[in-house]
Short mmCIF file of N, CA and C in Angstrom, two decimals:
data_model
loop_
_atom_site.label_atom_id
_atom_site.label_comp_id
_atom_site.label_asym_id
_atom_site.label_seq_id
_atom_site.Cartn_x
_atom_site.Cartn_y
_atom_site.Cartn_z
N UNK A 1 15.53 12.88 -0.04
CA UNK A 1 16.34 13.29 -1.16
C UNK A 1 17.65 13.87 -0.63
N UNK A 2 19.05 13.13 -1.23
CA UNK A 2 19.62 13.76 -0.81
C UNK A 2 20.86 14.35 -2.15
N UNK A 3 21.71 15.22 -1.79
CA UNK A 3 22.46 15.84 -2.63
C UNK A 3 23.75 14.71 -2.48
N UNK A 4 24.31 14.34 -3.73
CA UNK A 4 25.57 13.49 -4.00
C UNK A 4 26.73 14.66 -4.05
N UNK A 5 27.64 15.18 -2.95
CA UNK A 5 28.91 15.83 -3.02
C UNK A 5 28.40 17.07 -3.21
N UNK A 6 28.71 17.87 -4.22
CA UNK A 6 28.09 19.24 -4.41
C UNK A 6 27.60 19.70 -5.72
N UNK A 7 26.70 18.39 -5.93
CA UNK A 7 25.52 18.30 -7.45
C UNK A 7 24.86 19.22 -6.96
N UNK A 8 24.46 19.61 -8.29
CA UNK A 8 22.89 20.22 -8.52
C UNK A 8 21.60 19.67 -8.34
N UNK A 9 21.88 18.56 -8.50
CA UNK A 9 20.13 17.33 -8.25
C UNK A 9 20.84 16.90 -6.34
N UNK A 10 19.07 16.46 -7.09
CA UNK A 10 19.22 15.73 -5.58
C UNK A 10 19.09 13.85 -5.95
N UNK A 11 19.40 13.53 -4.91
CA UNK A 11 18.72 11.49 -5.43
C UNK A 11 18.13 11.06 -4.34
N UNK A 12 16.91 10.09 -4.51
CA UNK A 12 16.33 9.61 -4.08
C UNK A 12 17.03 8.75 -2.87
N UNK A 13 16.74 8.27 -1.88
CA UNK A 13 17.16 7.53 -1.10
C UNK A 13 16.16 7.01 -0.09
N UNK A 14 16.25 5.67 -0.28
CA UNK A 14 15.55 4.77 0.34
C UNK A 14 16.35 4.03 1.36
N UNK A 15 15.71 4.28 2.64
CA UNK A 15 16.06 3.29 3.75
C UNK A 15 17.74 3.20 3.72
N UNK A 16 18.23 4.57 3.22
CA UNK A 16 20.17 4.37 3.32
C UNK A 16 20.56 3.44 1.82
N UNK A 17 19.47 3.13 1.27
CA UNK A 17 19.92 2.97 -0.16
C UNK A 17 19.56 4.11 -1.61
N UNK A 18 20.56 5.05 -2.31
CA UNK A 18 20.53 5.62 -3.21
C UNK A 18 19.88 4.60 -4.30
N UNK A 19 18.78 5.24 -4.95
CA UNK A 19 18.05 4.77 -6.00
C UNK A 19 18.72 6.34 -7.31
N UNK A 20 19.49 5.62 -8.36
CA UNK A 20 19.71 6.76 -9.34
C UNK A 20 19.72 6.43 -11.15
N UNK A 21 18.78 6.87 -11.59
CA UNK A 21 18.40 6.46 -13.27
C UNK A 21 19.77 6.61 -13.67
N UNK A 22 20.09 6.20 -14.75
CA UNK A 22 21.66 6.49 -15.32
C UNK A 22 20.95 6.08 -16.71
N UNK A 23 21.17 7.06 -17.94
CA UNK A 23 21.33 6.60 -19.52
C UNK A 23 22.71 6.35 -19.93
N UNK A 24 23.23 5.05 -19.95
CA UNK A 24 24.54 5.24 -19.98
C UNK A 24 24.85 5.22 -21.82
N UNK A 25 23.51 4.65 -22.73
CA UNK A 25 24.00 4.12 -23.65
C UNK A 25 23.20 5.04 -24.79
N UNK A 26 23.46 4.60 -26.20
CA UNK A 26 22.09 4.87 -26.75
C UNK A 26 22.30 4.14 -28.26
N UNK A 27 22.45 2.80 -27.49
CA UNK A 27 22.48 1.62 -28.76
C UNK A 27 22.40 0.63 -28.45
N UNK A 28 21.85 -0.47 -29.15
CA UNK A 28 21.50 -1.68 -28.36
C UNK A 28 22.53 -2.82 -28.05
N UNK A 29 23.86 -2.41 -28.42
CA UNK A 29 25.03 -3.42 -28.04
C UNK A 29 25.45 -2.67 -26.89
N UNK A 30 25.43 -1.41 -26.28
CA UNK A 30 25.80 -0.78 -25.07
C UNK A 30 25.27 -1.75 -23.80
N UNK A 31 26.74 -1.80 -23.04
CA UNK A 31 26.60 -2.40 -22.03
C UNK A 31 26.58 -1.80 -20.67
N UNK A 32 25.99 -1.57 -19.49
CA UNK A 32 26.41 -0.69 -18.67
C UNK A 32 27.77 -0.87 -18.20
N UNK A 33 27.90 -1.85 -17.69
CA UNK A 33 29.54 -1.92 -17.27
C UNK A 33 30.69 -1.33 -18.39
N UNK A 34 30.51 -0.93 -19.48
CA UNK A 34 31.54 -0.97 -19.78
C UNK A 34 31.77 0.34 -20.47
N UNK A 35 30.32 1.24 -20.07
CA UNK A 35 30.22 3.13 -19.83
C UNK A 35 30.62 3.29 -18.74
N UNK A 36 31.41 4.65 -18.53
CA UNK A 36 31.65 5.27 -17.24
C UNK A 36 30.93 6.19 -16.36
N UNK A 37 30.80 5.46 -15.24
CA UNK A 37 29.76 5.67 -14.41
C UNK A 37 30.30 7.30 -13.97
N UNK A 38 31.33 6.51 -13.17
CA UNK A 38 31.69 7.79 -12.44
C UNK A 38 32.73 9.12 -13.54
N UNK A 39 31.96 9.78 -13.90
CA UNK A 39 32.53 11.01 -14.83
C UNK A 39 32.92 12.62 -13.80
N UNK A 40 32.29 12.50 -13.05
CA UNK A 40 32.36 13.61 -11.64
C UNK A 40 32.41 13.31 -10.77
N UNK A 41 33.02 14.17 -9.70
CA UNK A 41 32.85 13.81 -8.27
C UNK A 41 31.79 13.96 -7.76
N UNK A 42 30.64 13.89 -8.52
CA UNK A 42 29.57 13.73 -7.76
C UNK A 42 29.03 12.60 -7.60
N UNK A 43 29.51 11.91 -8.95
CA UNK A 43 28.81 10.48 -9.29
C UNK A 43 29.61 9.66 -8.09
N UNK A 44 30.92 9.87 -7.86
CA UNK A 44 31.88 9.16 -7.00
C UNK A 44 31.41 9.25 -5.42
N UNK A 45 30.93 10.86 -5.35
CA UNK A 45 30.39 11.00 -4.01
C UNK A 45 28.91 10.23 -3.96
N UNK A 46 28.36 9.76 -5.17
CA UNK A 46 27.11 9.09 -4.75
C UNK A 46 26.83 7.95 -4.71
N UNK A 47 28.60 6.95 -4.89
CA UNK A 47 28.33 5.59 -4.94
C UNK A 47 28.96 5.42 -3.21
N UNK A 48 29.23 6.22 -2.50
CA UNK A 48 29.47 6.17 -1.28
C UNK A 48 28.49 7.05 -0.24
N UNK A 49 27.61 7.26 -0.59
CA UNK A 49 26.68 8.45 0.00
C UNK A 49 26.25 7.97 1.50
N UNK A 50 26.03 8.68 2.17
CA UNK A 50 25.80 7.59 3.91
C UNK A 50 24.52 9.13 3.90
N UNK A 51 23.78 8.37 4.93
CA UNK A 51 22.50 9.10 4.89
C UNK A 51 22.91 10.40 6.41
N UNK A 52 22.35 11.77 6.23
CA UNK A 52 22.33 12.50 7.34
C UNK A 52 22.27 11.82 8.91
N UNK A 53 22.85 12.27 9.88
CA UNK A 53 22.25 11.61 10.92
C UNK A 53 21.22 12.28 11.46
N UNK A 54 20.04 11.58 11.91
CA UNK A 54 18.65 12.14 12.58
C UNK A 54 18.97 12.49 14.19
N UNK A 55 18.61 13.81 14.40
CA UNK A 55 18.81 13.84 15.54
C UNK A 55 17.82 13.57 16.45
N UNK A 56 18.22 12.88 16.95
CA UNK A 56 16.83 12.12 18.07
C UNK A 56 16.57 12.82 19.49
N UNK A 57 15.69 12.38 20.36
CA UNK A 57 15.46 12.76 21.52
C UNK A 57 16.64 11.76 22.49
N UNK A 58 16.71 12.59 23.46
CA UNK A 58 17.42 11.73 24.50
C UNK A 58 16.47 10.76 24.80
N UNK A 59 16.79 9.35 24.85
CA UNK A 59 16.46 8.20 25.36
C UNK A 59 16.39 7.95 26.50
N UNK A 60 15.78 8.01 28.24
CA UNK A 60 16.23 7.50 29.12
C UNK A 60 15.62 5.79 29.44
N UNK A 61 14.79 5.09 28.39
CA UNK A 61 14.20 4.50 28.62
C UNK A 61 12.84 4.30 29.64
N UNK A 62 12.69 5.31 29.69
CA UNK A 62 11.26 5.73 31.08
C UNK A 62 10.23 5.21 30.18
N UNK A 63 9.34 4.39 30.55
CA UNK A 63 8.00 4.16 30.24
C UNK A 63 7.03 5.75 29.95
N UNK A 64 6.93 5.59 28.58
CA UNK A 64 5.98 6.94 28.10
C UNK A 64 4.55 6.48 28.56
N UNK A 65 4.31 7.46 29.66
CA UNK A 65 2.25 7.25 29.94
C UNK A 65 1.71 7.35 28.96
N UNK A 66 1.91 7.94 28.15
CA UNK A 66 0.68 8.19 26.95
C UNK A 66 0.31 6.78 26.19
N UNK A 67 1.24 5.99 25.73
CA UNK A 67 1.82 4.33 24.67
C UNK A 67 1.23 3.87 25.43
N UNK A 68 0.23 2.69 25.10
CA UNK A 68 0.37 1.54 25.31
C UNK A 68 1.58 0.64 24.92
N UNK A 69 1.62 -1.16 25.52
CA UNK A 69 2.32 -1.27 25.58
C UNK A 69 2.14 -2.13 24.03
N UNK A 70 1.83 -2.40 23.27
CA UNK A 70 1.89 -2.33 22.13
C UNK A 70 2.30 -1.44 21.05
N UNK A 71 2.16 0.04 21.34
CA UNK A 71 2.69 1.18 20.66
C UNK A 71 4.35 1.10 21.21
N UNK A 72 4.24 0.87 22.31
CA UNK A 72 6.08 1.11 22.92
C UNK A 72 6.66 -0.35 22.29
N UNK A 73 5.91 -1.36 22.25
CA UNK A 73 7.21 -2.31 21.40
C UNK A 73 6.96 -1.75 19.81
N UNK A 74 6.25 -1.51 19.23
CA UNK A 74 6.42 -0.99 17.71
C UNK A 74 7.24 -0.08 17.64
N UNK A 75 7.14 1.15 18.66
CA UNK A 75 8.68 2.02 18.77
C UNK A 75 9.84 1.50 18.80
N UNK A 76 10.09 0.50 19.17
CA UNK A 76 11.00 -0.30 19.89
C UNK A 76 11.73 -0.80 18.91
N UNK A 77 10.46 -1.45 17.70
CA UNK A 77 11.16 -1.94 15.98
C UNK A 77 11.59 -0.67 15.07
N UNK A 78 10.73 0.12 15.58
CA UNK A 78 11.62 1.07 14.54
C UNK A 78 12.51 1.45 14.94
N UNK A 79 13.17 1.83 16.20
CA UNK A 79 14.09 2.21 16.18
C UNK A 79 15.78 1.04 16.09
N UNK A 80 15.16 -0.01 16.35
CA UNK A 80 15.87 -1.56 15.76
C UNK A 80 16.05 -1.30 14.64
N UNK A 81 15.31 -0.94 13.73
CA UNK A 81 15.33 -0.76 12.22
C UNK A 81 16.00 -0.06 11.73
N UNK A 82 16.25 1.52 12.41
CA UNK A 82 16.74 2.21 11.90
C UNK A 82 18.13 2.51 11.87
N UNK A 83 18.80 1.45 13.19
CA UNK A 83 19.94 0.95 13.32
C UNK A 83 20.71 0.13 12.67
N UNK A 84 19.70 -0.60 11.89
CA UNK A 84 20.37 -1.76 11.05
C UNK A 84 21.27 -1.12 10.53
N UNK A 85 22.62 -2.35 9.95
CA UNK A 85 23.89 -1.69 9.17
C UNK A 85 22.88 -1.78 8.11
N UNK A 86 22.74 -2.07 7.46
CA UNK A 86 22.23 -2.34 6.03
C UNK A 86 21.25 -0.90 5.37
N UNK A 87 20.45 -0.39 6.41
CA UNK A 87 19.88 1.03 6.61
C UNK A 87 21.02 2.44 6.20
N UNK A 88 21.87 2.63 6.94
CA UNK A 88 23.11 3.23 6.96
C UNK A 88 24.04 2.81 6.17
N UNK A 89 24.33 1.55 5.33
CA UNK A 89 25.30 1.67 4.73
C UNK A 89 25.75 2.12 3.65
N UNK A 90 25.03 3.18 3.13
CA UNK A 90 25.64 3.87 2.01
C UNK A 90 25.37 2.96 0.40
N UNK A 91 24.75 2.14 0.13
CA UNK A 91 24.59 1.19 -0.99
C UNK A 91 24.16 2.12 -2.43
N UNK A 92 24.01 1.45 -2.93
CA UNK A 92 23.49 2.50 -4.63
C UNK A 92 23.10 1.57 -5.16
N UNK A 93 22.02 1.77 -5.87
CA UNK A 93 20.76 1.19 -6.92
C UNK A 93 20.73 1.69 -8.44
N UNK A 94 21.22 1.19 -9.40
CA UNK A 94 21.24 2.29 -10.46
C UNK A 94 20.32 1.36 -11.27
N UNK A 95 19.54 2.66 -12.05
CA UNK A 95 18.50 2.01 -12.93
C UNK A 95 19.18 2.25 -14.30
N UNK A 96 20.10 1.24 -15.27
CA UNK A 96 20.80 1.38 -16.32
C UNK A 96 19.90 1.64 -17.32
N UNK A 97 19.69 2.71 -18.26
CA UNK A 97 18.58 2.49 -19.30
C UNK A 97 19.26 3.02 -21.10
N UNK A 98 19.39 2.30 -21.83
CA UNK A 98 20.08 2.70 -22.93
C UNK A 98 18.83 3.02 -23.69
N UNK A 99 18.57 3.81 -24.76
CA UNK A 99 17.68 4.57 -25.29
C UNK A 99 18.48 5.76 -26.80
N UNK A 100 17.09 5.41 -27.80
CA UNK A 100 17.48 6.22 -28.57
C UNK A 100 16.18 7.21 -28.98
N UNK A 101 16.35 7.70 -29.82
CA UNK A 101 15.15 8.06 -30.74
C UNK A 101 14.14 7.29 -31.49
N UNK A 102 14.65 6.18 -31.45
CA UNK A 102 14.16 5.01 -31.98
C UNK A 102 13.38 3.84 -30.99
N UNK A 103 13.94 4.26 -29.87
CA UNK A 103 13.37 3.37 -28.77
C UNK A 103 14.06 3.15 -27.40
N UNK A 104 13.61 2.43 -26.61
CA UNK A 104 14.13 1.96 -25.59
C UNK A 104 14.96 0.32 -25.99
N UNK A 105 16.20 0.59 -25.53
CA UNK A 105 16.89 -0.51 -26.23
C UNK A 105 17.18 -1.86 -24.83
N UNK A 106 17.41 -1.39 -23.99
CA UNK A 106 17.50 -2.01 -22.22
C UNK A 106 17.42 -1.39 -21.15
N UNK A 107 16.88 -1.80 -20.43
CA UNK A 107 16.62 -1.29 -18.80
C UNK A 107 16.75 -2.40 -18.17
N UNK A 108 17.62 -1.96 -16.90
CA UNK A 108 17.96 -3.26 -15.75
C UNK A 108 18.49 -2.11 -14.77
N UNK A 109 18.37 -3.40 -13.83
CA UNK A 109 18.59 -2.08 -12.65
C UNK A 109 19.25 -3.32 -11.23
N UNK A 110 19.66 -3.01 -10.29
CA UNK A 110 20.39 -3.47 -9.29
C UNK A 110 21.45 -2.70 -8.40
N UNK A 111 21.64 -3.25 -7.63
CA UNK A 111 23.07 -3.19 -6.42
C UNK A 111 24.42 -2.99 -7.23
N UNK A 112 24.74 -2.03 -7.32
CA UNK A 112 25.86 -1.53 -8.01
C UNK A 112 27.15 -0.78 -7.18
N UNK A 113 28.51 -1.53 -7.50
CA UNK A 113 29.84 -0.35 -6.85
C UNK A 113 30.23 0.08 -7.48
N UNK A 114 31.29 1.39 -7.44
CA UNK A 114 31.87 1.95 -7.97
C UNK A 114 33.31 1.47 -8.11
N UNK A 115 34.29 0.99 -9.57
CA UNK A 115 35.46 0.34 -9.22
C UNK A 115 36.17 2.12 -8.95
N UNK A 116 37.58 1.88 -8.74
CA UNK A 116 38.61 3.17 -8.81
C UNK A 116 38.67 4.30 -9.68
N UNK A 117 38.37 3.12 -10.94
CA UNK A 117 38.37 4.11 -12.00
C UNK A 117 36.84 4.61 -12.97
N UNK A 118 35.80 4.19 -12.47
CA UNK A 118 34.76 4.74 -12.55
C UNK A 118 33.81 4.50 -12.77
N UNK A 119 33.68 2.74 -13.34
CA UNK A 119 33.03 1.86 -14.14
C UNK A 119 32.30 1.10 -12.71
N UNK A 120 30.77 0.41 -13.21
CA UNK A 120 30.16 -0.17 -12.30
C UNK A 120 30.01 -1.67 -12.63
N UNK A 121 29.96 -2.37 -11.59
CA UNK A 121 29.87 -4.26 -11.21
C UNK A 121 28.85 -3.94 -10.17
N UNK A 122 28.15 -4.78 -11.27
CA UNK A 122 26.27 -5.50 -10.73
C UNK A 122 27.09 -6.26 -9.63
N UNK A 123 26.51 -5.70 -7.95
CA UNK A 123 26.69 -7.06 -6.84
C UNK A 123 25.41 -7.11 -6.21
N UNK A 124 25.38 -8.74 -6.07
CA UNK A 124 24.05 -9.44 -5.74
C UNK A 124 22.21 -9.34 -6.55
N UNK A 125 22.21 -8.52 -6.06
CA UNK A 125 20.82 -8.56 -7.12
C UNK A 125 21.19 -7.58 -8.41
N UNK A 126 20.80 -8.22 -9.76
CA UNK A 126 20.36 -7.31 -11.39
C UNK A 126 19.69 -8.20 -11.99
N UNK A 127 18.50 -7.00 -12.54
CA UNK A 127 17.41 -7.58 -13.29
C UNK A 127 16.86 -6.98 -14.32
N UNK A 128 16.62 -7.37 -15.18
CA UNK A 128 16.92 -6.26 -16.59
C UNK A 128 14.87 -6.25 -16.65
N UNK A 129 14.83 -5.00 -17.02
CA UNK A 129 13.69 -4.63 -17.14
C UNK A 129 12.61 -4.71 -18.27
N UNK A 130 13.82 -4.95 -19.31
CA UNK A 130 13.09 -5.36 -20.57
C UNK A 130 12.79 -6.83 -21.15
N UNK A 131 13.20 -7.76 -20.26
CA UNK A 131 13.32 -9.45 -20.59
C UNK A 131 11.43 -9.09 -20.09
N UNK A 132 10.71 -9.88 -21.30
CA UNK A 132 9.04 -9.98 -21.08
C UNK A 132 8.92 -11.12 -22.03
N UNK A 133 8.65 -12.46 -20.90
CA UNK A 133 8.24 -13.85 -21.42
C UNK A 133 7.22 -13.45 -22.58
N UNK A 134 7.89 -14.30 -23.97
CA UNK A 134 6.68 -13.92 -24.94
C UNK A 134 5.42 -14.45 -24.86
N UNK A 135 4.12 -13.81 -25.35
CA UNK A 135 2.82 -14.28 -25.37
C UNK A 135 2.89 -14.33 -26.62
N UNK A 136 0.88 -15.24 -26.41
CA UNK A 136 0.55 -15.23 -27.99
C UNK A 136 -0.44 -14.06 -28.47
N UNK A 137 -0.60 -13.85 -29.38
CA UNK A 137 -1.67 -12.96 -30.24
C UNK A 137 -2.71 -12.73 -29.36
N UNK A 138 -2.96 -11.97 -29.13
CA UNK A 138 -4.57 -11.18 -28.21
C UNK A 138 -5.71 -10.44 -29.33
N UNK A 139 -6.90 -11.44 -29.48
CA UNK A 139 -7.55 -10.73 -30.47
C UNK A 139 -8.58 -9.22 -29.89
N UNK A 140 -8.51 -8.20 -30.37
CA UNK A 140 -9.16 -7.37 -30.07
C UNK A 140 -10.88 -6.94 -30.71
N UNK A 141 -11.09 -7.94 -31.36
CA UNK A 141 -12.36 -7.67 -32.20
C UNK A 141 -13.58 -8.20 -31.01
N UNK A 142 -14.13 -7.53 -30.82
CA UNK A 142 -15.67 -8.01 -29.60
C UNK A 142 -16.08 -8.98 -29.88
N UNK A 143 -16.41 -10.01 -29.23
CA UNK A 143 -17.39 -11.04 -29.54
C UNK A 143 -18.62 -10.61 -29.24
N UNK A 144 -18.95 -9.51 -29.13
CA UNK A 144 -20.53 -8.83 -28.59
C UNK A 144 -20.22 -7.12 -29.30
N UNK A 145 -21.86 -6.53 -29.06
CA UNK A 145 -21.54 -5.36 -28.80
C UNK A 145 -22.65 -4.62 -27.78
N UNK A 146 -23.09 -3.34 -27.92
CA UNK A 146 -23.71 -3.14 -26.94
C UNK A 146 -25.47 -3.58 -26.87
N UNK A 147 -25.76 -4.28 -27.94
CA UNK A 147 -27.00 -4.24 -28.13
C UNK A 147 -27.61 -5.86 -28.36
N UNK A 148 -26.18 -6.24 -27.96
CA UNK A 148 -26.57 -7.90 -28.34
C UNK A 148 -26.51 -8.41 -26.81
N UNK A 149 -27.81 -9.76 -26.86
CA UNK A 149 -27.82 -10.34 -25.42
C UNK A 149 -29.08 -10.03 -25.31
N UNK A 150 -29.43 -10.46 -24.07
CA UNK A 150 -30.99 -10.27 -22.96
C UNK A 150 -31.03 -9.05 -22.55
N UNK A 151 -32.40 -8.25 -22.32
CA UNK A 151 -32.55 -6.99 -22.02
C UNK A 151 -32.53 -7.34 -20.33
N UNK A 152 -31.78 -6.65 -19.83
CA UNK A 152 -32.39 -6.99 -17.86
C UNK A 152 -33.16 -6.57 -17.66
N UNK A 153 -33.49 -7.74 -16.45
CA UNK A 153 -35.36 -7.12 -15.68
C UNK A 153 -35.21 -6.10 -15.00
N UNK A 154 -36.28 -5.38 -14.61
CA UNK A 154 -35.71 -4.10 -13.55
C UNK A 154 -35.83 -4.70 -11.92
N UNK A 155 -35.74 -3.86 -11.75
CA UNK A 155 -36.12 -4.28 -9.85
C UNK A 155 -37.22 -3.98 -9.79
N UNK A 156 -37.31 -4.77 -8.73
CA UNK A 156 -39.10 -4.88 -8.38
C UNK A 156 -39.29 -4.05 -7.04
N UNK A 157 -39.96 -2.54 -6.96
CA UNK A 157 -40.20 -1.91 -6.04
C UNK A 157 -40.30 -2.26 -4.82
N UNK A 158 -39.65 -2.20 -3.68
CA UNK A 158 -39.23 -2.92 -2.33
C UNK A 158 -40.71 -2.28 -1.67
N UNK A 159 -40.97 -2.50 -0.47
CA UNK A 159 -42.23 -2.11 0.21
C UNK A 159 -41.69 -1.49 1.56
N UNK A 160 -40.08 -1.90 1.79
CA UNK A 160 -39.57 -1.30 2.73
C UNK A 160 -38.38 -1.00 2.53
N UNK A 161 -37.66 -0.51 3.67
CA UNK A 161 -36.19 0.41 3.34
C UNK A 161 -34.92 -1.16 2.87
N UNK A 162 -35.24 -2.43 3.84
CA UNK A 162 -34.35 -3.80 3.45
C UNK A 162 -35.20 -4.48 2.13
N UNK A 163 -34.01 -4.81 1.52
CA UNK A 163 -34.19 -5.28 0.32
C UNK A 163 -34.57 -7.28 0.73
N UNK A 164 -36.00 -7.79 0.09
CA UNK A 164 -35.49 -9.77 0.23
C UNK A 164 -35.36 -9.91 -1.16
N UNK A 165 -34.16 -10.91 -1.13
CA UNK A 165 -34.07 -11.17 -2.58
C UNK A 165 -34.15 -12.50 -2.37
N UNK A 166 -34.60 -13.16 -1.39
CA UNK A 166 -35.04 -14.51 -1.18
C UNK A 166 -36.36 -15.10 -2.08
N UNK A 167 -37.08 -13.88 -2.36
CA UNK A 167 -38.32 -14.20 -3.21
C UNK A 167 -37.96 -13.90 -4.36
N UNK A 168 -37.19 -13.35 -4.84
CA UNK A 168 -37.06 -12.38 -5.97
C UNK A 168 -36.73 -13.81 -7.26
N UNK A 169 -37.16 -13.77 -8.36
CA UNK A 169 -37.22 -14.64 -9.20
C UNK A 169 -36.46 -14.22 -10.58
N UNK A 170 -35.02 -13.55 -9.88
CA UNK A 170 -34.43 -13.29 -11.15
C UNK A 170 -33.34 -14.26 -11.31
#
């Protein structure tokens, strides 16, 4: 979790990408792009946010006795990993959700920038949360209830602690 500029909240952050809910709307023609994202400098400081740096151990590359050498190449990916640009680059995720008293009107969410003046453009991935391929009718009435059907047999007292159900004639 980290703090955007000098907010009061904190935001989530994944792998150097900010994950942040936004209600931008509260009607169902509201579009996100065309509410203003950035209203504070906090919102501005959080479409550029770069993650703390971790302070690590000195590296000399010496073979650690303790690792096998399977544990020392898995070290090896994470710390590959944690180098990636894409890790570090500061990205933002906003989850757009317009909403009233009346309901939830859209949710979508994606890779979002901040333009100059404050407004956000979906780049590369957006996917709206409320598109749900229609089904048909689901009947809820039982075709049974608890008393209809075959009574089950019981088990037949074993003679030892392993069960054969090789004989067993159910």
């Amino acid at each position: 979790m980290e703090r955007p500029g000098n907010a009061p909240y904190r935001v989530l952050v994944v792998n150097g990408v900010a994950v942040f809910p936004w209600r931008f709307g509260k009607r169902s023609t509201d579009e996100p792009t065309a509410a203003l994202f950035g209203s504070s400098a906090a919102r501005f400081a959080l479409a550029n946010m770069k993650p703390r740096p971790v302070q690590g151990m000195l590296d000399l590359e010496l073979p650690d006795a303790g690792l096998s050498d399977e544990e020392v190449a898995f070290v090896k990916m994470l710390r590959a990993a944690v180098d990636l640009p894409a890790v570090t680059s500061g990205r933002l995720v906003v989850v757009a959700i317009s909403s009233s008293r009346r309901g939830l009107h859209s949710a979508e969410w994606g890779e979002v920038t901040l333009s100059d003046d404050g407004y956000i453009s979906w780049e590369g991935f957006h996917e709206s949360l409320t598109a749900v391929a229609p089904t048909r009718p689901v009947s809820t009435t039982p075709s049974g209830d608890f008393t209809s059907g075959a009574v089950p047999q019981k088990l037949k007292p074993a003679d030892s602690d392993a069960v054969n159900f090789e004989n067993d004639d159910r």
